[in-house]
PDB file of C-alpha atoms and ligand atoms in Angstrom:
ATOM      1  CA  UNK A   1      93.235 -28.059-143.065  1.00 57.00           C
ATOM      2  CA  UNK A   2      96.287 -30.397-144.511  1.00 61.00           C
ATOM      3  CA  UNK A   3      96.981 -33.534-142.911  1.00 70.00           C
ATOM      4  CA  UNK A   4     100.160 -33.532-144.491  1.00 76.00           C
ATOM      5  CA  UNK A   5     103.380 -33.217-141.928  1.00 77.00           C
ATOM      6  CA  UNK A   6     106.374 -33.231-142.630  1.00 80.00           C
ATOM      7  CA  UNK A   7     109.162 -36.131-141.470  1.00 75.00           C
ATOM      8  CA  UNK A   8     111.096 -33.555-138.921  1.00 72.00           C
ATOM      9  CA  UNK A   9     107.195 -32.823-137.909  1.00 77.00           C
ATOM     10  CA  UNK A  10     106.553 -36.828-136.992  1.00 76.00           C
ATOM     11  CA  UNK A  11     110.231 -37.228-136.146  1.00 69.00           C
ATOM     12  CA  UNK A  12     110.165 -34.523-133.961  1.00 68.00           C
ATOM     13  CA  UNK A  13     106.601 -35.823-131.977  1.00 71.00           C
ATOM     14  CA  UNK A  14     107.912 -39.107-131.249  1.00 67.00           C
ATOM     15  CA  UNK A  15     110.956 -37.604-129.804  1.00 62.00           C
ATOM     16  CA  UNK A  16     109.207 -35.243-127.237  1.00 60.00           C
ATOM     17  CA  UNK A  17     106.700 -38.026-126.736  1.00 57.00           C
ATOM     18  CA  UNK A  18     109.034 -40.851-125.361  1.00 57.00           C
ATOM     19  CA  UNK A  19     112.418 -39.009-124.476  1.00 66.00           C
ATOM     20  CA  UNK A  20     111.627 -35.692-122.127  1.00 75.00           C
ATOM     21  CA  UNK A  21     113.323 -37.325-119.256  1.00 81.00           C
ATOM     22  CA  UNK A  22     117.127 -36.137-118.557  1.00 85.00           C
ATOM     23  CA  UNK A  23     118.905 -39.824-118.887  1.00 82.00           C
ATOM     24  CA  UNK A  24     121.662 -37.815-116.108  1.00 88.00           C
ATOM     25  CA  UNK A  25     119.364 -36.711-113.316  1.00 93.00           C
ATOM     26  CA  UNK A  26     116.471 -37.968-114.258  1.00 90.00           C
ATOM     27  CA  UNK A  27     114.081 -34.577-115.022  1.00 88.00           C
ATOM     28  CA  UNK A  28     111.332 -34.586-116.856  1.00 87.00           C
ATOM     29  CA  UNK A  29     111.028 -31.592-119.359  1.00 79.00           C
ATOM     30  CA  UNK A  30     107.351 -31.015-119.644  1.00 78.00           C
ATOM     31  CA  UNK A  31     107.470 -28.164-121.982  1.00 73.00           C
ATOM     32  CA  UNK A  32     111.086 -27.722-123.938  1.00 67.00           C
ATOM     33  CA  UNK A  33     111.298 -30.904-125.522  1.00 70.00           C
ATOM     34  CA  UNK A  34     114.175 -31.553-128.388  1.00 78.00           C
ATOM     35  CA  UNK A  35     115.672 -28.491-130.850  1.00 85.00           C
ATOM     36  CA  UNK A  36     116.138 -29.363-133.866  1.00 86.00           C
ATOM     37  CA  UNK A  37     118.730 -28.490-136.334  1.00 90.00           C
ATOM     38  CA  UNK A  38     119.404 -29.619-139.870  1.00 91.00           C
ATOM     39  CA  UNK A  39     122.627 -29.421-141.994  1.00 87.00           C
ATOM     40  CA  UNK A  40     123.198 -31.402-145.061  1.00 89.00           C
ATOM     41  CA  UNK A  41     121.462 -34.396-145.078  1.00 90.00           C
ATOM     42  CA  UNK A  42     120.950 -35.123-141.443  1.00 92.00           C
ATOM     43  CA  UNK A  43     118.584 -33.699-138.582  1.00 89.00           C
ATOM     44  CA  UNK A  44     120.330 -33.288-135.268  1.00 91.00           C
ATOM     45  CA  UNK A  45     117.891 -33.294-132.208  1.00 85.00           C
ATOM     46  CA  UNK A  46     119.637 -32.131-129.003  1.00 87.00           C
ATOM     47  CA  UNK A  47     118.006 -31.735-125.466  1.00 84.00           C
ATOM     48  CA  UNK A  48     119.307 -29.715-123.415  1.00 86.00           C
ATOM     49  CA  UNK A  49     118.654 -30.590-119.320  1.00 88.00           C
ATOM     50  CA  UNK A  50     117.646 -26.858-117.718  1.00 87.00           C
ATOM     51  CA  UNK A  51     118.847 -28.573-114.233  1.00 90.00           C
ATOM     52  CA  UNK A  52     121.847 -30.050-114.762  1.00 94.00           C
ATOM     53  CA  UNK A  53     123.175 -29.269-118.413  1.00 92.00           C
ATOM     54  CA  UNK A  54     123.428 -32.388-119.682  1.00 91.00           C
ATOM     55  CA  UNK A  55     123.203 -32.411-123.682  1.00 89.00           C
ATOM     56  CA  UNK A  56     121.139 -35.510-125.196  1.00 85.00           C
ATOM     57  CA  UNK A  57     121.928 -35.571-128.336  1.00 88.00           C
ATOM     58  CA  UNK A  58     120.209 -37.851-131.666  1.00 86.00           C
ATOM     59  CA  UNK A  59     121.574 -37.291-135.440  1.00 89.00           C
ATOM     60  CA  UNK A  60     119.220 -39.096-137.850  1.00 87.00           C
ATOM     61  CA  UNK A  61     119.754 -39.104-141.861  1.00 89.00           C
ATOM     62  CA  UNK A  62     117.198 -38.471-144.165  1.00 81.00           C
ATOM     63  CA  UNK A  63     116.667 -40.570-146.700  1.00 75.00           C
TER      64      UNK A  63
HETATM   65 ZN1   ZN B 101     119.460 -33.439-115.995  1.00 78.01          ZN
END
């Protein structure tokens, strides 16, 4: 139908695209990818590794 998407949409894509791989152990998520949150002005994207807990975590502003 719409083509239109929004930035957290796109943002959010590129994210699970090139970062599902735990930068502690080294697991690739295949089907979690990021969470996002947004307060204020910013979008917070945090992964969370299901094997060893490590937290990833990005904070972008929006313009
Ligand atoms: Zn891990």
């Amino acid at each position: 139908m719409s083509a239109y998407r929004s930035p957290f949409e796109r943002l959010r894509e590129k994210f699970d695209e090139s970062e599902r791989r735990c930068p502690e152990c080294g697991y690739v998520d295949t089907e979690g990818g990021w969470r996002v949150t947004t307060s204020g002005g910013r979008v917070r994207y945090q992964f969370v590794c299901p094997t060893c807990d490590a937290v990833e975590t990005r904070e972008l502003r929006l313009e």
